[in-house]
Tab-separated table of C-alpha atoms and ligand atoms in Angstrom:
chain	number	residue	atom	x	y	z
A	229	MET	CA	67.021	16.636	-32.666
A	230	ASP	CA	67.020	13.797	-35.365
A	231	LYS	CA	67.374	14.359	-39.004
A	232	PHE	CA	67.106	12.298	-42.088
A	233	VAL	CA	70.068	12.211	-44.622
A	234	ILE	CA	68.836	10.908	-48.014
A	235	LYS	CA	70.744	9.990	-51.085
A	236	SER	CA	68.943	10.028	-54.351
A	237	GLY	CA	69.281	7.285	-57.081
A	238	PRO	CA	67.803	4.018	-55.855
A	239	VAL	CA	64.582	2.927	-57.710
A	240	LEU	CA	62.324	1.549	-54.944
A	241	ASN	CA	61.287	-2.189	-55.469
A	242	GLY	CA	59.465	-4.701	-53.187
A	243	GLU	CA	56.885	-5.060	-50.532
A	244	VAL	CA	56.196	-3.119	-47.359
A	245	ALA	CA	53.476	-3.279	-44.779
A	246	ALA	CA	51.372	-0.386	-43.581
A	247	SER	CA	50.874	0.195	-39.747
A	248	GLY	CA	47.673	0.838	-37.861
A	249	ALA	CA	46.071	4.278	-38.504
A	250	LYS	CA	47.236	7.171	-36.238
A	251	ASN	CA	43.839	8.986	-36.795
A	252	SER	CA	41.935	5.949	-35.809
A	253	VAL	CA	43.910	4.804	-32.785
A	254	LEU	CA	43.788	8.247	-31.263
A	255	PRO	CA	39.934	8.525	-30.927
A	256	LEU	CA	39.778	4.864	-29.987
A	257	MET	CA	42.007	5.340	-27.001
A	258	PHE	CA	39.668	8.238	-25.842
A	259	ALA	CA	36.624	6.328	-26.300
A	260	ALA	CA	38.133	3.808	-23.711
A	261	LEU	CA	37.109	6.606	-21.151
A	262	LEU	CA	33.554	5.700	-21.765
A	263	ALA	CA	33.662	2.296	-19.963
A	264	ASP	CA	35.614	1.299	-16.800
A	265	GLY	CA	37.761	-2.007	-17.214
A	266	GLU	CA	40.393	-3.245	-19.662
A	267	HIS	CA	40.169	-2.257	-23.276
A	268	ILE	CA	42.486	-4.128	-25.701
A	269	PHE	CA	43.629	-2.652	-29.087
A	270	HIS	CA	45.685	-4.545	-31.657
A	271	ASN	CA	47.661	-3.145	-34.661
A	272	VAL	CA	48.475	-0.095	-32.639
A	273	PRO	CA	51.313	1.830	-34.373
A	274	LYS	CA	54.387	2.970	-32.411
A	275	LEU	CA	54.102	6.675	-32.675
A	276	GLN	CA	54.822	9.682	-30.602
A	277	ASP	CA	51.053	10.674	-30.772
A	278	VAL	CA	50.077	7.542	-29.373
A	279	ASP	CA	52.580	7.908	-26.506
A	280	SER	CA	51.260	11.371	-25.813
A	281	ALA	CA	47.484	10.094	-25.745
A	282	ALA	CA	48.732	7.425	-23.335
A	283	GLN	CA	50.282	9.973	-20.945
A	284	LEU	CA	46.925	11.862	-20.931
A	285	LEU	CA	45.019	8.915	-20.278
A	286	GLU	CA	47.358	8.065	-17.322
A	287	SER	CA	46.820	11.564	-15.975
A	288	LEU	CA	43.158	10.574	-16.027
A	289	SER	CA	43.813	7.559	-13.769
A	290	CYS	CA	44.098	5.133	-16.684
A	291	GLU	CA	46.731	2.410	-16.872
A	292	VAL	CA	48.220	1.969	-20.368
A	293	LYS	CA	50.452	-1.015	-21.116
A	294	ARG	CA	51.976	-1.633	-24.531
A	295	ASP	CA	52.967	-5.102	-25.625
A	296	GLY	CA	54.423	-4.836	-29.157
A	297	HIS	CA	51.634	-3.550	-31.423
A	298	THR	CA	48.899	-4.367	-28.710
A	299	LEU	CA	47.869	-1.670	-26.139
A	300	ARG	CA	45.880	-2.576	-22.986
A	301	ILE	CA	44.055	0.475	-21.263
A	302	LYS	CA	42.587	-0.193	-17.876
A	303	VAL	CA	40.030	2.563	-17.160
A	304	GLN	CA	38.578	3.662	-13.791
A	305	LYS	CA	36.777	6.716	-12.594
A	306	PRO	CA	39.404	9.558	-12.810
A	307	LYS	CA	40.572	11.570	-9.732
A	308	SER	CA	40.477	14.781	-11.870
A	309	PHE	CA	38.554	15.590	-15.173
A	310	GLU	CA	41.169	17.835	-16.432
A	311	ALA	CA	43.096	17.518	-19.689
A	312	HIS	CA	46.053	19.745	-18.984
A	313	TYR	CA	47.524	22.262	-21.555
A	314	ASP	CA	50.811	20.353	-21.411
A	315	PHE	CA	49.280	17.410	-23.001
A	316	VAL	CA	46.853	19.199	-25.378
A	317	ARG	CA	49.357	21.706	-26.820
A	318	LYS	CA	51.599	18.542	-27.665
A	319	MET	CA	48.700	16.705	-29.346
A	320	ARG	CA	45.620	18.448	-30.543
A	321	ALA	CA	43.496	15.213	-30.737
A	322	SER	CA	43.556	15.425	-26.841
A	323	ILE	CA	40.406	17.403	-27.309
A	324	LEU	CA	38.626	14.155	-28.057
A	325	CYS	CA	38.707	13.344	-24.347
A	326	LEU	CA	35.949	16.048	-23.936
A	327	GLY	CA	33.037	14.060	-25.194
A	328	PRO	CA	33.847	11.015	-23.228
A	329	LEU	CA	34.377	12.687	-19.846
A	330	LEU	CA	31.499	15.007	-20.309
A	331	THR	CA	28.942	12.257	-21.155
A	332	LYS	CA	30.191	9.645	-18.547
A	333	TYR	CA	30.896	12.036	-15.547
A	334	GLY	CA	28.937	15.187	-16.281
A	335	HIS	CA	31.961	17.404	-16.434
A	336	ALA	CA	35.298	18.019	-18.174
A	337	VAL	CA	38.097	20.819	-18.259
A	338	VAL	CA	40.009	20.673	-21.373
A	339	SER	CA	42.731	22.965	-22.464
A	340	LEU	CA	41.982	24.796	-25.820
A	341	PRO	CA	44.269	23.108	-28.296
A	342	GLY	CA	45.528	26.214	-29.999
A	343	GLY	CA	46.561	26.469	-33.651
A	344	CYS	CA	49.356	24.621	-35.412
A	345	ALA	CA	51.458	25.029	-38.551
A	346	ILE	CA	48.593	24.120	-41.090
A	347	GLY	CA	45.867	26.367	-39.654
A	348	THR	CA	44.005	27.809	-36.639
A	349	ARG	CA	42.192	24.642	-36.144
A	350	PRO	CA	39.321	25.972	-34.081
A	351	ILE	CA	36.969	23.660	-32.047
A	352	ASP	CA	33.810	25.923	-32.285
A	353	GLN	CA	31.853	23.203	-33.985
A	354	HIS	CA	32.696	20.685	-31.244
A	355	LEU	CA	31.588	23.167	-28.671
A	356	ASP	CA	28.371	24.158	-30.410
A	357	GLY	CA	27.420	20.485	-30.745
A	358	PHE	CA	27.781	19.932	-27.002
A	359	LYS	CA	25.829	22.946	-26.295
A	360	THR	CA	23.025	21.583	-28.692
A	361	LEU	CA	23.225	18.318	-26.515
A	362	GLY	CA	22.521	20.475	-23.307
A	363	ALA	CA	25.824	21.098	-22.011
A	364	GLU	CA	26.964	24.348	-20.292
A	365	ILE	CA	30.154	25.375	-22.002
A	366	THR	CA	32.388	28.238	-20.756
A	367	VAL	CA	35.891	29.121	-22.092
A	368	GLU	CA	38.276	30.914	-19.611
A	369	SER	CA	41.972	31.207	-19.318
A	370	GLY	CA	42.625	28.810	-22.141
A	371	TYR	CA	40.477	26.019	-20.872
A	372	VAL	CA	37.092	24.744	-22.007
A	373	LYS	CA	34.921	23.966	-19.027
A	374	ALA	CA	31.884	21.835	-19.867
A	375	GLU	CA	29.125	20.591	-17.394
A	376	ALA	CA	25.948	18.567	-18.068
A	377	LYS	CA	23.995	16.425	-15.516
A	378	LYS	CA	23.080	14.376	-18.394
A	379	LEU	CA	23.559	15.096	-22.160
A	380	LYS	CA	20.149	15.123	-23.993
A	381	GLY	CA	19.891	13.347	-27.388
A	382	THR	CA	18.663	15.766	-30.293
A	383	ASN	CA	19.618	16.741	-33.784
A	384	VAL	CA	23.181	18.033	-34.178
A	385	VAL	CA	24.012	19.721	-37.529
A	386	PHE	CA	27.587	20.624	-38.441
A	387	ASP	CA	28.055	23.845	-40.499
A	388	GLY	CA	31.082	22.264	-42.234
A	389	VAL	CA	32.384	18.623	-42.236
A	390	THR	CA	34.698	18.027	-39.218
A	391	VAL	CA	36.343	14.701	-38.381
A	392	GLY	CA	37.121	15.510	-34.783
A	393	GLY	CA	33.940	17.368	-34.299
A	394	THR	CA	31.946	14.297	-35.510
A	395	GLU	CA	34.155	11.983	-33.252
A	396	ASN	CA	33.665	14.163	-30.192
A	397	ILE	CA	29.900	14.444	-30.651
A	398	LEU	CA	29.526	10.750	-31.362
A	399	MET	CA	31.316	9.734	-28.325
A	400	GLY	CA	29.096	12.291	-26.244
A	401	ALA	CA	25.840	10.856	-27.749
A	402	VAL	CA	26.438	7.222	-26.958
A	403	LEU	CA	25.624	7.814	-23.216
A	404	ALA	CA	23.141	10.608	-23.771
A	405	ASP	CA	19.454	10.322	-22.915
A	406	GLY	CA	17.375	9.440	-26.081
A	407	LYS	CA	18.236	9.737	-29.893
A	408	THR	CA	20.932	11.906	-31.344
A	409	THR	CA	21.079	12.377	-35.093
A	410	ILE	CA	24.439	14.010	-36.297
A	411	GLU	CA	23.931	15.552	-39.735
A	412	ASN	CA	26.669	16.587	-42.099
A	413	ALA	CA	28.799	14.077	-40.304
A	414	ALA	CA	32.399	13.232	-41.615
A	415	LYS	CA	32.496	9.981	-43.483
A	416	GLU	CA	36.142	9.031	-42.993
A	417	PRO	CA	37.071	5.462	-42.536
A	418	GLU	CA	38.370	6.417	-38.977
A	419	ILE	CA	34.837	7.439	-38.110
A	420	VAL	CA	33.438	3.960	-39.099
A	421	ASP	CA	36.303	2.283	-37.158
A	422	LEU	CA	35.406	4.391	-34.055
A	423	ALA	CA	31.707	3.587	-34.475
A	424	GLU	CA	32.470	-0.120	-34.801
A	425	TYR	CA	34.442	-0.060	-31.436
A	426	LEU	CA	31.613	1.820	-29.700
A	427	ILE	CA	29.034	-0.735	-30.928
A	428	LYS	CA	31.380	-3.570	-29.552
A	429	MET	CA	31.134	-1.521	-26.258
A	430	GLY	CA	27.270	-1.815	-26.384
A	431	ALA	CA	26.438	1.555	-28.126
A	432	LYS	CA	23.484	1.802	-30.629
A	433	ILE	CA	24.774	3.525	-33.648
A	434	LYS	CA	23.600	3.519	-37.350
A	435	GLY	CA	24.942	5.285	-40.396
A	436	ALA	CA	28.605	5.648	-39.455
A	437	GLY	CA	30.377	6.432	-42.874
A	438	THR	CA	27.469	8.395	-44.223
A	439	SER	CA	26.600	12.015	-43.533
A	440	VAL	CA	23.781	11.067	-41.223
A	441	ILE	CA	24.582	9.145	-37.994
A	442	GLU	CA	21.895	8.011	-35.590
A	443	VAL	CA	22.622	7.206	-32.044
A	444	ILE	CA	20.270	5.858	-29.308
A	445	GLY	CA	21.892	6.639	-25.957
A	446	VAL	CA	22.318	3.691	-23.611
A	447	SER	CA	22.944	3.755	-19.772
A	448	THR	CA	26.330	1.988	-19.669
A	449	LEU	CA	29.053	0.499	-21.969
A	450	LYS	CA	31.585	-2.157	-21.308
A	451	PRO	CA	35.262	-2.486	-22.409
A	452	ALA	CA	36.014	-4.521	-25.509
A	453	GLU	CA	38.813	-5.535	-27.920
A	454	HIS	CA	39.506	-4.221	-31.350
A	455	THR	CA	42.038	-4.168	-34.166
A	456	VAL	CA	42.852	-0.745	-35.533
A	457	ILE	CA	42.245	-0.093	-39.335
A	458	PRO	CA	45.423	0.243	-41.506
A	459	ASP	CA	46.812	3.772	-41.993
A	460	ARG	CA	45.545	4.936	-45.390
A	461	ILE	CA	47.746	8.083	-45.193
A	462	GLU	CA	50.863	6.064	-44.504
A	463	ALA	CA	49.978	3.290	-47.212
A	464	GLY	CA	49.390	6.393	-49.767
A	465	THR	CA	52.681	7.756	-48.821
A	466	LEU	CA	54.498	4.455	-49.269
A	467	LEU	CA	52.773	4.021	-52.717
A	468	ILE	CA	54.146	7.529	-53.715
A	469	ALA	CA	57.573	6.521	-52.706
A	470	GLY	CA	57.364	3.877	-55.267
A	471	ALA	CA	55.741	6.209	-57.944
A	472	ILE	CA	58.342	9.163	-57.636
A	473	THR	CA	61.252	6.700	-57.958
A	474	GLY	CA	59.721	4.761	-60.917
A	475	GLY	CA	59.736	1.606	-58.873
A	476	HIS	CA	57.428	-1.540	-58.555
A	477	VAL	CA	56.104	-1.319	-54.983
A	478	THR	CA	53.432	-3.382	-53.139
A	479	VAL	CA	52.013	-2.003	-49.905
A	480	ASN	CA	50.474	-4.785	-47.843
A	481	GLU	CA	48.212	-4.766	-44.691
A	482	CYS	CA	46.268	-1.938	-46.061
A	483	ASN	CA	42.680	-1.241	-47.221
A	484	PRO	CA	42.990	0.209	-50.992
A	485	LYS	CA	39.180	1.225	-50.628
A	486	HIS	CA	40.305	3.886	-48.087
A	487	PHE	CA	42.354	5.860	-50.516
A	488	GLU	CA	40.768	5.501	-54.019
A	489	ALA	CA	40.919	9.141	-54.647
A	490	LEU	CA	44.688	8.835	-54.617
A	491	THR	CA	44.815	5.757	-56.805
A	492	HIS	CA	42.455	7.287	-59.188
A	493	LYS	CA	44.914	10.297	-59.557
A	494	LEU	CA	47.916	8.098	-59.961
A	495	ARG	CA	46.097	6.078	-62.813
A	496	GLU	CA	45.221	9.572	-64.394
A	497	SER	CA	48.903	10.380	-64.170
A	498	GLY	CA	49.734	7.287	-66.236
A	499	PHE	CA	50.566	4.708	-63.454
A	500	ASP	CA	49.408	1.028	-63.595
A	501	LEU	CA	48.105	-0.251	-60.226
A	502	SER	CA	46.475	-3.339	-59.239
A	503	ALA	CA	44.757	-4.116	-55.843
A	504	THR	CA	43.571	-6.824	-53.592
A	505	ASP	CA	41.314	-6.275	-50.498
A	506	THR	CA	44.478	-5.922	-48.368
A	507	SER	CA	47.260	-4.754	-50.763
A	508	ILE	CA	48.070	-2.633	-53.629
A	509	THR	CA	50.773	-2.622	-56.216
A	510	ILE	CA	52.141	0.301	-58.359
A	511	LYS	CA	54.025	-0.693	-61.534
A	512	ALA	CA	57.246	0.832	-62.419
A	513	ARG	CA	57.003	4.026	-64.924
A	514	LYS	CA	59.650	6.435	-65.676
A	515	GLU	CA	57.584	9.276	-67.247
A	516	PHE	CA	54.250	10.382	-65.805
A	517	GLN	CA	51.996	13.308	-66.555
A	518	ALA	CA	51.145	16.270	-64.252
A	519	VAL	CA	47.386	16.136	-63.060
A	520	ASP	CA	45.296	18.544	-61.113
A	521	VAL	CA	44.196	17.717	-57.471
A	522	THR	CA	41.627	19.329	-55.226
A	523	THR	CA	41.545	18.090	-51.568
A	524	ALA	CA	38.201	17.272	-49.917
A	525	PRO	CA	36.565	15.406	-47.186
A	526	PHE	CA	36.352	11.474	-47.531
A	527	PRO	CA	35.959	9.995	-50.145
A	528	GLY	CA	37.655	12.991	-51.898
A	529	PHE	CA	41.358	13.517	-52.229
A	530	ALA	CA	42.632	13.420	-48.538
A	531	THR	CA	44.320	16.671	-47.459
A	532	ASP	CA	46.785	14.562	-45.564
A	533	LEU	CA	48.194	13.271	-48.901
A	534	GLN	CA	48.355	16.702	-50.510
A	535	ALA	CA	51.954	17.598	-49.597
A	536	GLN	CA	53.272	14.079	-50.616
A	537	PHE	CA	51.311	14.222	-53.986
A	538	MET	CA	52.885	17.593	-54.605
A	539	ALA	CA	56.434	16.257	-54.243
A	540	LEU	CA	55.459	13.727	-57.061
A	541	MET	CA	53.967	16.404	-59.207
A	542	SER	CA	57.065	18.455	-59.047
A	543	VAL	CA	58.989	15.757	-61.217
A	544	ALA	CA	55.837	14.887	-63.438
A	545	SER	CA	55.682	16.221	-66.969
A	546	GLY	CA	53.710	19.236	-67.230
A	547	THR	CA	51.897	21.729	-65.003
A	548	SER	CA	49.661	20.635	-62.045
A	549	VAL	CA	47.302	22.698	-60.111
A	550	VAL	CA	46.816	21.746	-56.437
A	551	THR	CA	43.869	23.251	-54.403
A	552	GLU	CA	43.748	22.833	-50.638
A	553	THR	CA	40.127	23.241	-49.562
A	554	ILE	CA	40.360	21.840	-46.017
A	555	PHE	CA	43.057	23.919	-44.259
A	556	GLU	CA	43.925	27.622	-44.676
A	557	ASN	CA	47.684	27.139	-44.418
A	558	ARG	CA	48.731	23.764	-45.656
A	559	PHE	CA	51.462	24.831	-48.064
A	560	MET	CA	54.377	25.174	-45.611
A	561	HIS	CA	56.157	22.441	-47.666
A	562	VAL	CA	56.096	24.590	-50.877
A	563	GLN	CA	58.953	26.836	-49.933
A	564	GLU	CA	61.068	23.835	-48.821
A	565	LEU	CA	60.318	21.954	-52.090
A	566	VAL	CA	61.375	25.210	-53.882
A	567	ARG	CA	64.808	24.872	-52.029
A	568	LEU	CA	65.013	21.613	-53.792
A	569	ASN	CA	64.726	23.318	-57.166
A	570	ALA	CA	61.076	22.612	-57.636
A	571	ASP	CA	59.117	25.046	-59.752
A	572	ILE	CA	56.037	26.038	-57.737
A	573	VAL	CA	54.012	29.139	-57.546
A	574	PRO	CA	51.967	29.216	-54.150
A	575	LYS	CA	48.752	31.301	-54.034
A	576	THR	CA	46.290	31.230	-51.095
A	577	ARG	CA	44.762	27.931	-51.298
A	578	VAL	CA	46.156	26.989	-54.877
A	579	ALA	CA	49.628	26.144	-55.903
A	580	ILE	CA	50.802	25.783	-59.455
A	581	ILE	CA	53.518	23.285	-60.010
A	582	ARG	CA	55.553	23.338	-63.205
A	583	GLY	CA	56.714	19.599	-63.116
A	584	ALA	CA	59.744	18.438	-64.926
A	585	PRO	CA	61.479	14.891	-64.619
A	586	GLY	CA	64.828	15.077	-62.819
A	587	GLN	CA	64.201	18.663	-61.695
A	588	LEU	CA	64.895	18.302	-58.133
A	589	LEU	CA	68.387	18.844	-56.656
A	590	GLY	CA	69.436	17.768	-53.073
A	591	ALA	CA	69.752	20.452	-50.390
A	592	PRO	CA	69.209	20.791	-46.634
A	593	VAL	CA	65.367	21.355	-45.919
A	594	MET	CA	63.308	21.764	-42.677
A	595	ALA	CA	60.148	19.905	-41.799
A	596	THR	CA	57.306	22.095	-40.608
A	597	ASP	CA	54.408	19.609	-39.808
A	598	LEU	CA	53.769	15.844	-40.130
A	599	ARG	CA	52.804	15.600	-43.646
A	600	ALA	CA	55.220	18.225	-44.912
A	601	SER	CA	58.009	15.964	-43.412
A	602	ALA	CA	56.865	13.117	-45.458
A	603	CYS	CA	56.614	15.252	-48.659
A	604	LEU	CA	60.247	16.354	-48.132
A	605	VAL	CA	61.433	12.789	-47.603
A	606	LEU	CA	59.596	11.616	-50.753
A	607	ALA	CA	61.361	14.536	-52.729
A	608	GLY	CA	64.670	13.655	-51.301
A	609	LEU	CA	64.449	10.168	-52.755
A	610	VAL	CA	64.762	11.649	-56.185
A	611	ALA	CA	66.515	15.143	-55.618
A	612	LYS	CA	69.892	14.739	-57.171
A	613	GLY	CA	72.717	14.107	-54.673
A	614	GLU	CA	71.987	14.303	-50.789
A	615	THR	CA	69.050	15.921	-49.010
A	616	THR	CA	68.819	16.518	-45.386
A	617	VAL	CA	65.431	16.863	-43.784
A	618	ASN	CA	65.726	18.560	-40.341
A	619	ARG	CA	63.301	18.513	-37.323
A	620	ILE	CA	62.239	14.925	-38.245
A	621	TYR	CA	60.398	14.746	-34.977
A	622	HIS	CA	57.405	15.993	-36.809
A	623	LEU	CA	57.485	12.821	-38.832
A	624	ASP	CA	57.858	10.481	-35.851
A	625	ARG	CA	54.493	11.846	-34.584
A	626	GLY	CA	52.683	9.891	-37.519
A	627	TYR	CA	54.920	7.452	-39.101
A	628	GLU	CA	56.414	4.297	-37.560
A	629	ASN	CA	60.022	3.711	-38.543
A	630	LEU	CA	59.438	5.369	-42.127
A	631	GLU	CA	63.251	5.206	-42.762
A	632	VAL	CA	63.235	1.436	-42.102
A	633	LYS	CA	60.343	0.889	-44.297
A	634	LEU	CA	61.782	2.908	-47.167
A	635	SER	CA	65.320	1.425	-46.700
A	636	SER	CA	63.554	-1.987	-47.044
A	637	LEU	CA	62.505	-1.066	-50.583
A	638	GLY	CA	66.148	-0.038	-51.482
A	639	ALA	CA	66.138	3.631	-50.500
A	640	LYS	CA	69.248	5.288	-48.896
A	641	VAL	CA	67.735	6.985	-45.922
A	642	LEU	CA	69.725	7.437	-42.743
A	643	ARG	CA	68.579	8.898	-39.294
A	644	ALA	CA	71.220	11.090	-37.715
A	645	LYS	CA	71.502	13.663	-34.988
A	646	GLU	CA	71.097	17.386	-36.106
B	965	EPZ	C1	41.621	15.272	-38.560
B	965	EPZ	O1	41.832	16.699	-38.013
B	965	EPZ	C2	42.862	14.674	-38.660
B	965	EPZ	N1	43.517	14.344	-37.466
B	965	EPZ	C3	43.746	15.438	-39.558
B	965	EPZ	O2	45.070	14.855	-39.804
B	965	EPZ	C4	43.095	15.741	-40.920
B	965	EPZ	O3	43.910	16.490	-41.836
B	965	EPZ	C5	41.793	16.344	-40.819
B	965	EPZ	O4	40.920	15.476	-39.737
B	965	EPZ	C6	40.927	16.451	-42.054
B	965	EPZ	O5	40.789	15.106	-42.524
B	965	EPZ	C7	43.127	13.313	-36.577
B	965	EPZ	O6	42.295	12.658	-37.012
B	965	EPZ	C8	43.771	13.184	-35.283
B	965	EPZ	P1	38.586	18.670	-39.042
B	965	EPZ	P2	40.554	17.605	-37.405
B	965	EPZ	O7	37.869	18.941	-37.825
B	965	EPZ	O8	39.519	16.688	-36.891
B	965	EPZ	C9	37.627	23.358	-39.583
B	965	EPZ	C10	47.428	14.401	-39.863
B	965	EPZ	O9	48.120	14.964	-40.658
B	965	EPZ	N2	37.106	23.243	-38.231
B	965	EPZ	O10	37.858	17.685	-40.006
B	965	EPZ	O11	41.118	18.510	-36.647
B	965	EPZ	C11	39.127	23.057	-39.423
B	965	EPZ	O12	39.850	24.212	-39.008
B	965	EPZ	C12	46.197	15.324	-39.333
B	965	EPZ	O13	47.347	13.215	-39.549
B	965	EPZ	C13	36.384	24.359	-37.658
B	965	EPZ	O14	36.440	25.332	-38.323
B	965	EPZ	O15	40.182	18.151	-38.734
B	965	EPZ	C14	39.585	22.602	-40.804
B	965	EPZ	O16	39.665	23.812	-41.725
B	965	EPZ	C15	46.515	16.812	-39.832
B	965	EPZ	N3	35.685	24.207	-36.511
B	965	EPZ	C16	38.466	21.820	-41.247
B	965	EPZ	O17	37.229	22.278	-40.425
B	965	EPZ	C17	35.747	23.052	-35.821
B	965	EPZ	O18	35.256	22.972	-34.727
B	965	EPZ	C18	38.442	20.382	-41.058
B	965	EPZ	O19	38.910	20.113	-39.828
B	965	EPZ	C19	36.485	21.950	-36.335
B	965	EPZ	C20	37.096	22.078	-37.550
């Protein structure tokens, strides 16, 4: 297994580009199942999760070809309509093939994703939504079996905001009979990106990006071509890398409107930022203040940036209270930060960080999940001495060449074998 060996000291300066969004390209790849023929996606990041999704599509009779950051997916009627446990346990977003298979072919057998480090991650709202659209859903021996001659458009109301649930039901609704209204829908930019691609394929969708999405079902869709939006979580992570080292960093090829909750908090902490439509710059600052953060669905502070921001707050001046409202167990990085001498008191969904400049000291730590890995890499940039982050395979799921990008800004980060 790989690890990162990080030496503290360098102040990061310069420009770096964000890659395409992991959490947009994954639903887009599964949306391709809705139309036979060749789908073309540009700005596709080189990530483990994209490879896993490609393997699942190949098991569903698709042909997936990568040419640099372009992905070509040739879709035909699958021989089997089953998403096997081996694929789904590696990448939970595989559950997003349920909606497309069910609405296009009338049946789907998809392994339950199971939980992960950050929470139980149930899919009850996905399944309730499909039942509301008229599907027969049974769960047995770890698999969801879904049947529906034809999904019937109607009103689907989510109890709580769910990104994947909104994406799954949206993809189910585009070929359903009649009109579907999705209420309490997630508003993330990745939902808008998916809807824009579905509309290019011929779907009739209004309101994506708001909490009410209206879909008029159509009889068929056709393949199209699309450029994936920039990854707002990677862009935010790179911005925090500049902030935590007191550097002057510009992140290009991003959309600053997609992470304004983060930039608002960085300004509140004392940082000076300037943005264009496709880039954002953070100015060097040595001392910055602790600020409180509560995660929330978009446009609130992204839960996927909570761990990275906590690393920053551990070397801020003062006490910060971080509240995680989305997942029940997303503080796995706290104990690892404490190994780096951070002063953090975790409660159930709240952590109290007593920040102090220069407080972190290098040590071996272990990545437990994707965003926790990023948090530990950021902390390693300023933890005096050397920090080794083990199990970096978690990071490779969602960040393309992070060590190369950070090194291009002056960081001392080496990938090595554990
Ligand atoms: C997506 O996960 C993202 N993954 C996550 O990013 C992100 O953290 C999350 O949205 C929230 O923004 C992808 O897009 C591939 P949810 P998803 O359904 O769709 C509960 C990363 O690091 N819930 O919005 O699984 C759920 O347990 C990953 O890139 C139910 O109870 O998230 C959670 O507490 C991590 N029942 C909350 O809702 C359901 O049926 C939000 O989950 C569905 C969800």
